Short mmCIF file of C-alpha atoms in Angstrom, two decimals:
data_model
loop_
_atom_site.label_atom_id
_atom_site.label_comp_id
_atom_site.label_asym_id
_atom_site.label_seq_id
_atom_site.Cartn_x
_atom_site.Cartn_y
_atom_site.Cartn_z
CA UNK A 3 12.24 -4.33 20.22
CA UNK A 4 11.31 -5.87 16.27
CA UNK A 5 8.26 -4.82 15.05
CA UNK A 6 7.55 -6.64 11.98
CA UNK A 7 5.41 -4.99 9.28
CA UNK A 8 2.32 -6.42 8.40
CA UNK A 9 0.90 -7.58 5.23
CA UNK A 10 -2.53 -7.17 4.05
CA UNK A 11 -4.76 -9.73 1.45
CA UNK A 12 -8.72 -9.83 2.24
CA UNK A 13 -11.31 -7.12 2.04
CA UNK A 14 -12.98 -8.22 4.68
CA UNK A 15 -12.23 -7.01 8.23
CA UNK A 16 -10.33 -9.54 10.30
CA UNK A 17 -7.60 -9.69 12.71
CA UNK A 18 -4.63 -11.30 12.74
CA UNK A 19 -0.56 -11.09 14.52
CA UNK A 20 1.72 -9.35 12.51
CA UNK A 21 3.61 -11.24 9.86
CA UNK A 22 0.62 -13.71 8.58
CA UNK A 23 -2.54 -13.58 7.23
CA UNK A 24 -6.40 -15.65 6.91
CA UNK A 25 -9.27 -14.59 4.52
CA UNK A 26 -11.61 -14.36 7.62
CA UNK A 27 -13.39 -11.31 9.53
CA UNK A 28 -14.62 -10.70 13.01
CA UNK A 29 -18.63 -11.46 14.28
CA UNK A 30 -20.41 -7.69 14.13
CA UNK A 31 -20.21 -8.06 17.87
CA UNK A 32 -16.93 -7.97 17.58
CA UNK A 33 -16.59 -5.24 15.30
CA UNK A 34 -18.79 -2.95 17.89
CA UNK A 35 -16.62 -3.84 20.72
CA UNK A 36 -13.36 -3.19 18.78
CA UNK A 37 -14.98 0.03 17.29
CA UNK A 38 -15.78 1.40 20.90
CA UNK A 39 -12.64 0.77 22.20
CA UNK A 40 -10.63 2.28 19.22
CA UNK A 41 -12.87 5.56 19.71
CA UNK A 42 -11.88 6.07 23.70
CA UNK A 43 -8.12 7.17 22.88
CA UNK A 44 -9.65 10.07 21.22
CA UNK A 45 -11.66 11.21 24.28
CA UNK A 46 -8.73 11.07 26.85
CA UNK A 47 -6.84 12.84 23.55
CA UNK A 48 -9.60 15.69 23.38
CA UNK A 49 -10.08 16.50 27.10
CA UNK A 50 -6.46 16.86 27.74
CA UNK A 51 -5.78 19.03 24.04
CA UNK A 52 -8.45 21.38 25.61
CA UNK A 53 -6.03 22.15 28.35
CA UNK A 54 -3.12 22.67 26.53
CA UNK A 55 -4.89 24.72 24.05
CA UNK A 56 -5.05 27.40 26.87
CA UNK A 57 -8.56 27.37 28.06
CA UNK A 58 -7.73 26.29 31.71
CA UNK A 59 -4.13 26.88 33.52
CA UNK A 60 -1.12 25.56 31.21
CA UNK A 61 -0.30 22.24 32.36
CA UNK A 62 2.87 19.98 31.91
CA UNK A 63 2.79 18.41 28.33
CA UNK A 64 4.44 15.23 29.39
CA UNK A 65 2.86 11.85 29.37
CA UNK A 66 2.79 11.86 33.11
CA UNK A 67 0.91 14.58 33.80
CA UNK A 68 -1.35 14.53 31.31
CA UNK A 69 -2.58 11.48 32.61
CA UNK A 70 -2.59 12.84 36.53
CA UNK A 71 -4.87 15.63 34.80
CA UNK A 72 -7.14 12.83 32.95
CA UNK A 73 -7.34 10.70 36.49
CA UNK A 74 -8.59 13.70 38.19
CA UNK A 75 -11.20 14.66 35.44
CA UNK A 76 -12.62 11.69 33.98
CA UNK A 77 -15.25 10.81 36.40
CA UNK A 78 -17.10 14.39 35.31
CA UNK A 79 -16.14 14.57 31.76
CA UNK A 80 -16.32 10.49 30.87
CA UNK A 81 -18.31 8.54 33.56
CA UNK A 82 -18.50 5.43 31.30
CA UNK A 83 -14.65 4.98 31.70
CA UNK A 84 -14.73 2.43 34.06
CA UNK A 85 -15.87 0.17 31.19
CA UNK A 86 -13.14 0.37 29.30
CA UNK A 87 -9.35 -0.64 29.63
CA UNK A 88 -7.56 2.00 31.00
CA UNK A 89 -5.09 1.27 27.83
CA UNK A 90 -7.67 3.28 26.02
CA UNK A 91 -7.26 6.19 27.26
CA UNK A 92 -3.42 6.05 27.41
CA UNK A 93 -2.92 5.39 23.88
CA UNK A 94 -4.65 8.54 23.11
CA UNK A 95 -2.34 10.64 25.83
CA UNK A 96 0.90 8.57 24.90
CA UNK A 97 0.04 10.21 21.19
CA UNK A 98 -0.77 13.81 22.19
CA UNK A 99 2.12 13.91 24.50
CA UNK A 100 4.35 12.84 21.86
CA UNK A 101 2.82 15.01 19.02
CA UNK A 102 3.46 18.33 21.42
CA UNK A 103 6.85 17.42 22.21
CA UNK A 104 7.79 16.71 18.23
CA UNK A 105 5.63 20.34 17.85
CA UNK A 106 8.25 22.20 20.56
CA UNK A 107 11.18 20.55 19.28
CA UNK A 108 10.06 21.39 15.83
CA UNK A 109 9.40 25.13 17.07
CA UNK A 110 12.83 25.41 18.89
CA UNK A 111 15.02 23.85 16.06
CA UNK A 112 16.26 20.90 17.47
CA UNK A 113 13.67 18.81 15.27
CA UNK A 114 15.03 18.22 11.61
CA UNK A 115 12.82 18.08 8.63
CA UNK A 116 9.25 19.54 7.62
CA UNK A 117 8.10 21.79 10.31
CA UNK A 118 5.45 20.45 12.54
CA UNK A 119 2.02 21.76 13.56
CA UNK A 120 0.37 21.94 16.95
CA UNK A 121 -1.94 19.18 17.53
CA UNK A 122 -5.19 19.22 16.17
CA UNK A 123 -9.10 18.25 17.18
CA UNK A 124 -9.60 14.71 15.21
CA UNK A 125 -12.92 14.23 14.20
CA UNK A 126 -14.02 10.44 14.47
CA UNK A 127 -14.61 10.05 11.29
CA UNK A 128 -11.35 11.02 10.10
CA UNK A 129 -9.41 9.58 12.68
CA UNK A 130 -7.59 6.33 12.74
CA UNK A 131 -9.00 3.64 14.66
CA UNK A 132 -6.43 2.58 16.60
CA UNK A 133 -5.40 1.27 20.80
CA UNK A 134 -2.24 0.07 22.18
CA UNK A 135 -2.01 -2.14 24.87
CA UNK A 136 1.12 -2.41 26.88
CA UNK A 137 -0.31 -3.83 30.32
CA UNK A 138 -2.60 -6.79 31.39
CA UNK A 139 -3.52 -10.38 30.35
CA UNK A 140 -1.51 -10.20 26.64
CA UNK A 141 -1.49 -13.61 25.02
CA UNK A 142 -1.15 -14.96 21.35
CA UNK A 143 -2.60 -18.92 21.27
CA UNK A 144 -2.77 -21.38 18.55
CA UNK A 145 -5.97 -19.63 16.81
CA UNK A 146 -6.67 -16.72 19.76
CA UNK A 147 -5.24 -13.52 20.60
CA UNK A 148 -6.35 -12.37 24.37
CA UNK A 149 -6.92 -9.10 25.17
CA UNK A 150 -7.13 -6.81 27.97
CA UNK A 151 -10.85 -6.47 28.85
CA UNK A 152 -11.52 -7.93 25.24
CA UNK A 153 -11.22 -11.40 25.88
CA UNK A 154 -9.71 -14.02 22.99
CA UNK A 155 -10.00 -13.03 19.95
CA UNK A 156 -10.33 -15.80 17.17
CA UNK A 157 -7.50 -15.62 14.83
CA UNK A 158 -7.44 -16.38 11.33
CA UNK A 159 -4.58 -18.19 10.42
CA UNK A 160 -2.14 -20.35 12.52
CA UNK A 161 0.97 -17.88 13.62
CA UNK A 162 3.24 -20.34 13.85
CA UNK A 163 6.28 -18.18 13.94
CA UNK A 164 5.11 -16.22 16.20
CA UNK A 165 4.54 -19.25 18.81
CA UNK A 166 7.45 -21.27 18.13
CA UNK A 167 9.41 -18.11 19.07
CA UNK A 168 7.85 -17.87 22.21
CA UNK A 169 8.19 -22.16 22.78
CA UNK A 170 11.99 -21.34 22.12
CA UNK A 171 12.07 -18.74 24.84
CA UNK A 172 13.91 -16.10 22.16
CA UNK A 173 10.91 -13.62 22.44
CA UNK A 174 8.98 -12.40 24.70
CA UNK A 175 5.42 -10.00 23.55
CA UNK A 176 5.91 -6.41 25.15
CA UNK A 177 2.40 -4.78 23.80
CA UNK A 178 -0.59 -5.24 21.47
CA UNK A 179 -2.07 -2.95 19.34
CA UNK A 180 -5.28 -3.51 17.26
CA UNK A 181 -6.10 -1.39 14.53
CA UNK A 182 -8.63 -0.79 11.71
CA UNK A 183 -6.79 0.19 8.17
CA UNK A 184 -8.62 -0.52 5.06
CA UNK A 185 -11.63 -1.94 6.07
CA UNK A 186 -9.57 -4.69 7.88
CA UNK A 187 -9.11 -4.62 11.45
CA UNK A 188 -5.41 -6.06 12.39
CA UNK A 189 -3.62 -6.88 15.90
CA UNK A 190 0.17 -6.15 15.68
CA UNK A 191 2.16 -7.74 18.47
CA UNK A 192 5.55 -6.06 19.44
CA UNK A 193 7.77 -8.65 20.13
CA UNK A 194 11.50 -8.25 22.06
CA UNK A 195 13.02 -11.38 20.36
CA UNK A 196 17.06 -11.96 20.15
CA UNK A 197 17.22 -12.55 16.44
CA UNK A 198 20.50 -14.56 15.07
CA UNK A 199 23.40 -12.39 13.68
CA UNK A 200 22.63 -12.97 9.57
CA UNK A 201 25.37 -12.03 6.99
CA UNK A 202 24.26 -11.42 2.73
CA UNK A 203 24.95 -13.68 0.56
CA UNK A 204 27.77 -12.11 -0.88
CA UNK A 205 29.31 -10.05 1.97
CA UNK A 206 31.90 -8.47 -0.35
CA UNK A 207 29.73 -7.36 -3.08
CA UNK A 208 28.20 -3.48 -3.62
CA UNK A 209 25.43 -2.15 -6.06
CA UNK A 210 23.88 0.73 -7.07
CA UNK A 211 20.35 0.90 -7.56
CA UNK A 212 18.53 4.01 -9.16
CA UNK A 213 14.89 4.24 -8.84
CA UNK A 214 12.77 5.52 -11.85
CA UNK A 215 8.75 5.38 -13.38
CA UNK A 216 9.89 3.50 -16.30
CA UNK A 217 12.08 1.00 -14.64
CA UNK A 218 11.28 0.75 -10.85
CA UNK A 219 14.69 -0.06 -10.23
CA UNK A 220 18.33 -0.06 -11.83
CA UNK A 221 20.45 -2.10 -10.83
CA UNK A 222 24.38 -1.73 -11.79
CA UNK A 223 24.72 -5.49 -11.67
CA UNK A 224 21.90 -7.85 -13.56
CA UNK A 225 18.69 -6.99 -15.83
CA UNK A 226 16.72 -4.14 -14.43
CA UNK A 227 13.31 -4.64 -12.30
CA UNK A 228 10.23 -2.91 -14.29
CA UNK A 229 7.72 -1.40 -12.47
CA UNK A 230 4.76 -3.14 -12.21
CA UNK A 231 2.35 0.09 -12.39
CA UNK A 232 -0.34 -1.11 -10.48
CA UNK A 233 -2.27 1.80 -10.15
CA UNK A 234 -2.08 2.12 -13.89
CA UNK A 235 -3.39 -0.85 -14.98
CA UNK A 236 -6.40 -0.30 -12.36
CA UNK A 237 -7.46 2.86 -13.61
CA UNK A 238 -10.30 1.32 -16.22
CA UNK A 239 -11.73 -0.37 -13.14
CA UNK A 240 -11.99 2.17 -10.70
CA UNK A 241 -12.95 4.45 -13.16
CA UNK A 242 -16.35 2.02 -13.79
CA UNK A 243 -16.81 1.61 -10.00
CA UNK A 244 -16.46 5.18 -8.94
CA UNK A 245 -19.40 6.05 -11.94
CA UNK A 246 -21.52 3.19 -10.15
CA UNK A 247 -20.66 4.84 -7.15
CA UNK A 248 -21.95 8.47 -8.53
CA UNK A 249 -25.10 7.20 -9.67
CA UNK A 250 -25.91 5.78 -5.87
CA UNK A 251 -27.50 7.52 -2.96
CA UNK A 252 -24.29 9.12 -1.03
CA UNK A 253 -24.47 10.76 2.33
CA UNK A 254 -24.52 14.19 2.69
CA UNK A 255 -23.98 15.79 6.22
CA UNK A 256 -25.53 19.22 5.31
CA UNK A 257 -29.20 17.70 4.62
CA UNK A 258 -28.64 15.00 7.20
CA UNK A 259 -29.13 12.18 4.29
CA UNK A 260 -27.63 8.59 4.86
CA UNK A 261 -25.97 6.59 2.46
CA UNK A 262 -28.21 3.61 0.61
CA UNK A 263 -27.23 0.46 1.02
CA UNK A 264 -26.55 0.37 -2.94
CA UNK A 265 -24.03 2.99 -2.13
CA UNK A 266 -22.16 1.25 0.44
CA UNK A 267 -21.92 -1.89 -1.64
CA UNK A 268 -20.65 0.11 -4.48
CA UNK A 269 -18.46 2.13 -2.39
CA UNK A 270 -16.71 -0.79 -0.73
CA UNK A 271 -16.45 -2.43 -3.66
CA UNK A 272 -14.26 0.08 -5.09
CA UNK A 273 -12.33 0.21 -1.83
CA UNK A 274 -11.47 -3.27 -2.48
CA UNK A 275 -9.75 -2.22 -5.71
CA UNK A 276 -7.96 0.19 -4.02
CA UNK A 277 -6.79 -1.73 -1.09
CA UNK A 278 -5.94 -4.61 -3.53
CA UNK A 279 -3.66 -2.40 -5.46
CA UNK A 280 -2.23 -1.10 -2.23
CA UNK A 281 -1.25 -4.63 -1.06
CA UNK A 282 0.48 -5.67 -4.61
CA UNK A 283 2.36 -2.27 -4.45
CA UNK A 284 3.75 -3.16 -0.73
CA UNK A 285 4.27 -6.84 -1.85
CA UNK A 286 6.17 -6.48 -4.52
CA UNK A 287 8.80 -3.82 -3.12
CA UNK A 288 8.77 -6.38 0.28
CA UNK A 289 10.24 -9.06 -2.48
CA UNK A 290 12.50 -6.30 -4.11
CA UNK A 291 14.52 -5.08 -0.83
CA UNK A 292 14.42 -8.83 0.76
CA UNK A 293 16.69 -9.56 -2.42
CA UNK A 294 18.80 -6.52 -2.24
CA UNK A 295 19.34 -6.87 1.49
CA UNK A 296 20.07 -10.09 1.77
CA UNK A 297 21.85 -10.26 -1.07
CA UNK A 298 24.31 -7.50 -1.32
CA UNK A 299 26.49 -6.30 1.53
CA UNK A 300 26.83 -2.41 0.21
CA UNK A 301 23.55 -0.67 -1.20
CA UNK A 302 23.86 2.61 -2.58
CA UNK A 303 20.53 4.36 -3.30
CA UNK A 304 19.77 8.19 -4.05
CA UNK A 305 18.08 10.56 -1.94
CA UNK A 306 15.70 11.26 -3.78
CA UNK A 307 12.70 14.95 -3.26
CA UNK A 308 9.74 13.08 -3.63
CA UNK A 309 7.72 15.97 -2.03
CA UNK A 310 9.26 17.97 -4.97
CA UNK A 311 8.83 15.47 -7.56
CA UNK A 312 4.91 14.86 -6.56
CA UNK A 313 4.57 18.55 -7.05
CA UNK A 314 4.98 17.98 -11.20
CA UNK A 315 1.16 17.17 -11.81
CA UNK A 316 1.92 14.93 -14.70
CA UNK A 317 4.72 12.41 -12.90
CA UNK A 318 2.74 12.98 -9.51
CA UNK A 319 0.52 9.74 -9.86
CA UNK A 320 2.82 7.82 -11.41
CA UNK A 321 5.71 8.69 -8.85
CA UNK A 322 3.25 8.06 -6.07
CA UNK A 323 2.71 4.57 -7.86
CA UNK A 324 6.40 3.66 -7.73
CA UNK A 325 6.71 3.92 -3.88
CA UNK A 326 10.02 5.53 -3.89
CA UNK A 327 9.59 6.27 -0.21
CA UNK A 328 8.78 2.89 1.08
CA UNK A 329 11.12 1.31 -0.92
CA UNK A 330 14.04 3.12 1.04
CA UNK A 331 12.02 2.75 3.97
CA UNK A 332 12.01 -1.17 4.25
CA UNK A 333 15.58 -1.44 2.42
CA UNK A 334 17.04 0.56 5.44
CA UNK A 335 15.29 -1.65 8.39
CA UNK A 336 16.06 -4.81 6.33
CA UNK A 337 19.70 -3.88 6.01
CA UNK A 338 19.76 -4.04 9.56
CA UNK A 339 18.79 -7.09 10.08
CA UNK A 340 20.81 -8.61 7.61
CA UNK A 341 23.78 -6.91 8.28
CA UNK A 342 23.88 -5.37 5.49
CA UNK A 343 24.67 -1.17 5.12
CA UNK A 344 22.56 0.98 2.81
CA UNK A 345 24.55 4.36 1.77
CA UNK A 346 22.77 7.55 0.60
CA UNK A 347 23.88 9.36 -1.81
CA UNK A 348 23.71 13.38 -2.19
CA UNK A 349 20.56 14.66 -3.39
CA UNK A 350 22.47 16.69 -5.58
CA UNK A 351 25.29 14.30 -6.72
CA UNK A 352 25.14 14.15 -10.39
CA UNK A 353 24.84 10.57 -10.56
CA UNK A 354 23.01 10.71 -14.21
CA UNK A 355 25.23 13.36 -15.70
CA UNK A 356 28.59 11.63 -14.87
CA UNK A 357 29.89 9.75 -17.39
CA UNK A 358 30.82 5.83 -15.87
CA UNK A 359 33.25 5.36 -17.99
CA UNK A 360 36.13 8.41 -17.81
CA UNK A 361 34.06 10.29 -15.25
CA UNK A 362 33.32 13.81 -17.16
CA UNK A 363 30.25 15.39 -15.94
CA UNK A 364 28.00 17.15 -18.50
CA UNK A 365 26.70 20.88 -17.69
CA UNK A 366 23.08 19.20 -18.77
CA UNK A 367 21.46 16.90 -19.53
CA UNK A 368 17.67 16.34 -20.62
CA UNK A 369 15.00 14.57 -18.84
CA UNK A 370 13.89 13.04 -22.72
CA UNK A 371 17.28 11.88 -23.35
CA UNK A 372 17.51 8.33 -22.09
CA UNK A 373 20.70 7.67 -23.25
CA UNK A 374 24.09 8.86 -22.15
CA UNK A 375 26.32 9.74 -24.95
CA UNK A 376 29.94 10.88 -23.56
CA UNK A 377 31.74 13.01 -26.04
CA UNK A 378 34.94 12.58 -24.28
CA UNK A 379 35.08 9.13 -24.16
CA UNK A 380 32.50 8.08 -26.92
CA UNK A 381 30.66 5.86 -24.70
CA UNK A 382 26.97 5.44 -25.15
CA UNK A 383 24.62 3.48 -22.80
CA UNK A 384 20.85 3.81 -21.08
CA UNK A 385 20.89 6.82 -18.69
CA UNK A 386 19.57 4.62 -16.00
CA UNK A 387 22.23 2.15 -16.11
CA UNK A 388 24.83 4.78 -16.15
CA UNK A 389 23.48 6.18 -12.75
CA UNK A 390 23.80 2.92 -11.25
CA UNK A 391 26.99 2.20 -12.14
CA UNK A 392 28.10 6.19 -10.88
CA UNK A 393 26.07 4.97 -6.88
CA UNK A 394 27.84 1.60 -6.93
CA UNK A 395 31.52 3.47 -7.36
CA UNK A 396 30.65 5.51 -3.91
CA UNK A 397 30.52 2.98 -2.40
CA UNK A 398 34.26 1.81 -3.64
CA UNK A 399 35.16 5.38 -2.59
CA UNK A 400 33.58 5.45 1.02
CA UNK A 401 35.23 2.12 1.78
CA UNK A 402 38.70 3.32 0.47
CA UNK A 403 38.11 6.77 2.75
CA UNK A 404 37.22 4.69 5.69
CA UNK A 405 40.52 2.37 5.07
CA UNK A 406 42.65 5.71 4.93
CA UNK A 407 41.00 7.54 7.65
CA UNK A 408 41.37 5.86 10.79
CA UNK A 409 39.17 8.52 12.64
CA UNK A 410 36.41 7.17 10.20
CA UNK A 411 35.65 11.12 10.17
CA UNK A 412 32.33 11.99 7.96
CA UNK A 413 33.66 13.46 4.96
CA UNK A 414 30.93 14.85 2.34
CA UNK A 415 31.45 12.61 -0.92
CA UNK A 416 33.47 14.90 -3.86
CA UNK A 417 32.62 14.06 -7.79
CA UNK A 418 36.09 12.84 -9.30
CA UNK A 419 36.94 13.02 -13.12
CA UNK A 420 36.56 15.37 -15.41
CA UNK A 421 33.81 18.31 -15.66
CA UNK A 422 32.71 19.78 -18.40
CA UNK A 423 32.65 23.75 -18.59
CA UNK A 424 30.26 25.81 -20.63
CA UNK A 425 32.25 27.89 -23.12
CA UNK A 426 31.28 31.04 -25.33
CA UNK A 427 30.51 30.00 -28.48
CA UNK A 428 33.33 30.51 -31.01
CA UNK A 429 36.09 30.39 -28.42
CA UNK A 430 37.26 27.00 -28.45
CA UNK A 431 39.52 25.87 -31.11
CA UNK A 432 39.41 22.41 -32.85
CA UNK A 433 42.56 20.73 -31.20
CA UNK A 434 41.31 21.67 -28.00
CA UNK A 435 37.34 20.20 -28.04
CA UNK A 436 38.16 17.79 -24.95
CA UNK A 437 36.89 18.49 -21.75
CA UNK A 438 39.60 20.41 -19.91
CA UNK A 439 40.24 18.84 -16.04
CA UNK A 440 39.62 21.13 -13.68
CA UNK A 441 42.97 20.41 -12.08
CA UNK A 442 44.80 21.79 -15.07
CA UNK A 443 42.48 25.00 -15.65
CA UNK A 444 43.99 28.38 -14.28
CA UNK A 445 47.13 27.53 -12.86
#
């Protein structure tokens, strides 16, 4: 099943199938149905947390029966449920059932990564507004989307892929799932669709791309892509609606005050700012990995620690600007479906510290210096561009391994050349300044 990402343009709430777009919201009706039945997940989601959380009997923490135990207590505990699609309340079990099983898997080891939490109480105002629907009268028209027990749904904009995929017989909808995200709300179709094998333009062709804050992206082949710095060049902005925002009436929970209606213009207008800036972030990496992917048949990107790098509170915003995340996280799906391959390289493979040229590999090197100067071989180019060129020769060397190794057996990725050794100073003599190989050192 393809579920294709969606992109996001107008302030105002709307919704819309995935893949296209109309400046348009909903009627307030609308919003108060939607709104009710994105809040009904959570109660199905509460009752049966409850249970697990020891206060009755332990129960089974599949998806089964949690919902046998949600059957057999939701006429005390929810009487109004009958009024609802029963997709409500299975979106909000389908969640919890699959947050405890990543929380046991995390607990016993067999889940890789960050370690996971038990599930937690949501509160509704925190919680995302959100219902899946997988069962019942599921439609997408020329300008309607029906819904189970929601009816059509005007659209606002024509999805004409979307229908002349279904004309063509190649896809067929499996679910619907509406959703409020920044003060839009959005109905993402997943679609089971037999897509065409695609090949990249130039199937024999590799590069090496290394992210950065100055220059988004590096690229060992062609000029490199600067980074727009959205965020950056929004600051001045926000920074005048947030001090509108301050001098408003806000809510406060502990006196029981509600927000003025000068504060919730204010505040949404600086919402809009953020959710613009948002959308031209996500755009403009979208445009970035289409051309990579389809493109190039070999991609060779660095795993980079953004956790560790947003921990550096003066590169944190500007990191979190970049996207480095997403931008690996679409170039990876979009490979996929062009057929092209995406290789990762080592999160500690000295990509920036090895020289392109005669491969030497300095002890250290400085974050400041932005050029890379190569005393063995004299050669002197941007640091950037040097890493590049070091990810795009991996992926010379993984295609040569796989052509010698017929068992195509995973073999972790050795640095080649010469290294460079720190000495004492005063020990090395003048005819022997070169970087000694490491092949010819103590034999």
């Amino acid at each position: 099943m393809v579920r294709d990402p969606l992109h996001r343009a107008h302030p105002r709430p709307r919704i819309l199938p995935s893949l296209h777009r109309q400046p348009r919201g909903p009627l307030p009706q609308l919003i108060r149905v939607l709104t009710l039945r994105c809040h009904r997940p959570r109660s199905s989601r509460l009752r049966c947390l409850h249970l697990t959380r020891g206060e009755t009997p332990r129960l089974n923490w599949s998806l089964y029966a949690l919902r046998k135990d949600w059957n057999q207590a939701k006429n005390d505990v929810a009487p109004w449920w009958a009024e609802y699609s029963k997709e409500s309340y299975s979106s909000g079990l389908d969640a919890l059932a699959a947050a405890l099983k990543n929380w046991g898997a995390s607990r016993t080891g067999k889940r890789n990564g960050a370690r996971v939490g038990f599930p937690r109480f949501k509160s509704k105002r925190r919680a995302v507004q959100s219902c899946r629907f997988s069962t019942g009268t599921i439609r997408c028209e020329q300008r309607y989307a029906v819904l189970p027990r929601i009816g059509r749904v005007k659209l606002h904009e024509h999805p004409t892929k979307l229908l002349a995929a279904l004309a063509e017989g190649s896809a067929r909808i499996m679910s619907a799932t509406i959703r409020f995200e920044r003060g839009r709300w959005f109905v993402s179709f997943t679609v089971e669709q037999s897509l065409p094998e695609l090949t990249p333009a130039r199937p024999d062709a590799a590069i090496g791309v290394d992210l950065g804050i100055k220059t988004l992206a590096t690229i060992s082949e062609g000029p490199p892509v600067e980074n727009p710095r959205h965020y950056i060049q929004a600051q001045q902005k926000l920074a005048r609606l947030s001090r509108r925002v301050s001098r408003r009436r806000g809510p406060d929970r502990r006196s029981g005050q509600a927000a003025s209606k000068r504060w919730q213009r204010a505040n949404a207008q600086r919402n809009r700012v953020h959710h613009h800036v948002a959308d031209q972030r996500r755009d403009a990496i979208h445009k970035l990995t289409t051309r990579l992917a389809s493109t190039y048949a070999t991609v060779v990107v660095e795993d980079l620690n953004v956790t560790g790098m947003m921990s550096n509170r003066r590169l944190a915003r500007h990191v979190a600007d970049a996207g480095f995340g997403e931008f690996r996280r679409q170039l990876e799906y979009k490979a996929e479906r062009f057929g092209s391959r995406v290789i990762v390289a080592d999160r500690w493979f000295p990509s920036s510290k090895t020289c392109s040229g005669c491969g030497a590999v300095k002890a250290k090197l400085l974050l400041s210096e932005r050029d890379y100067v190569c005393k063995t071989c004299d050669l002197i180019m941007d640091r950037d561009a040097n890493a590049a060129r070091n990810l795009v020769a991996l992926a010379v060397a993984a295609s040569s391994a796989e052509t010698l190794n017929g068992r195509r057996a995973d073999q972790k990725t050795r640095v080649t050349g010469q290294v460079a050794e720190k000495r004492q100073p005063g020990t090395a003599s003048a005819p022997q300044a070169r970087t000694p190989s490491p092949e010819g050192a103590g034999v």
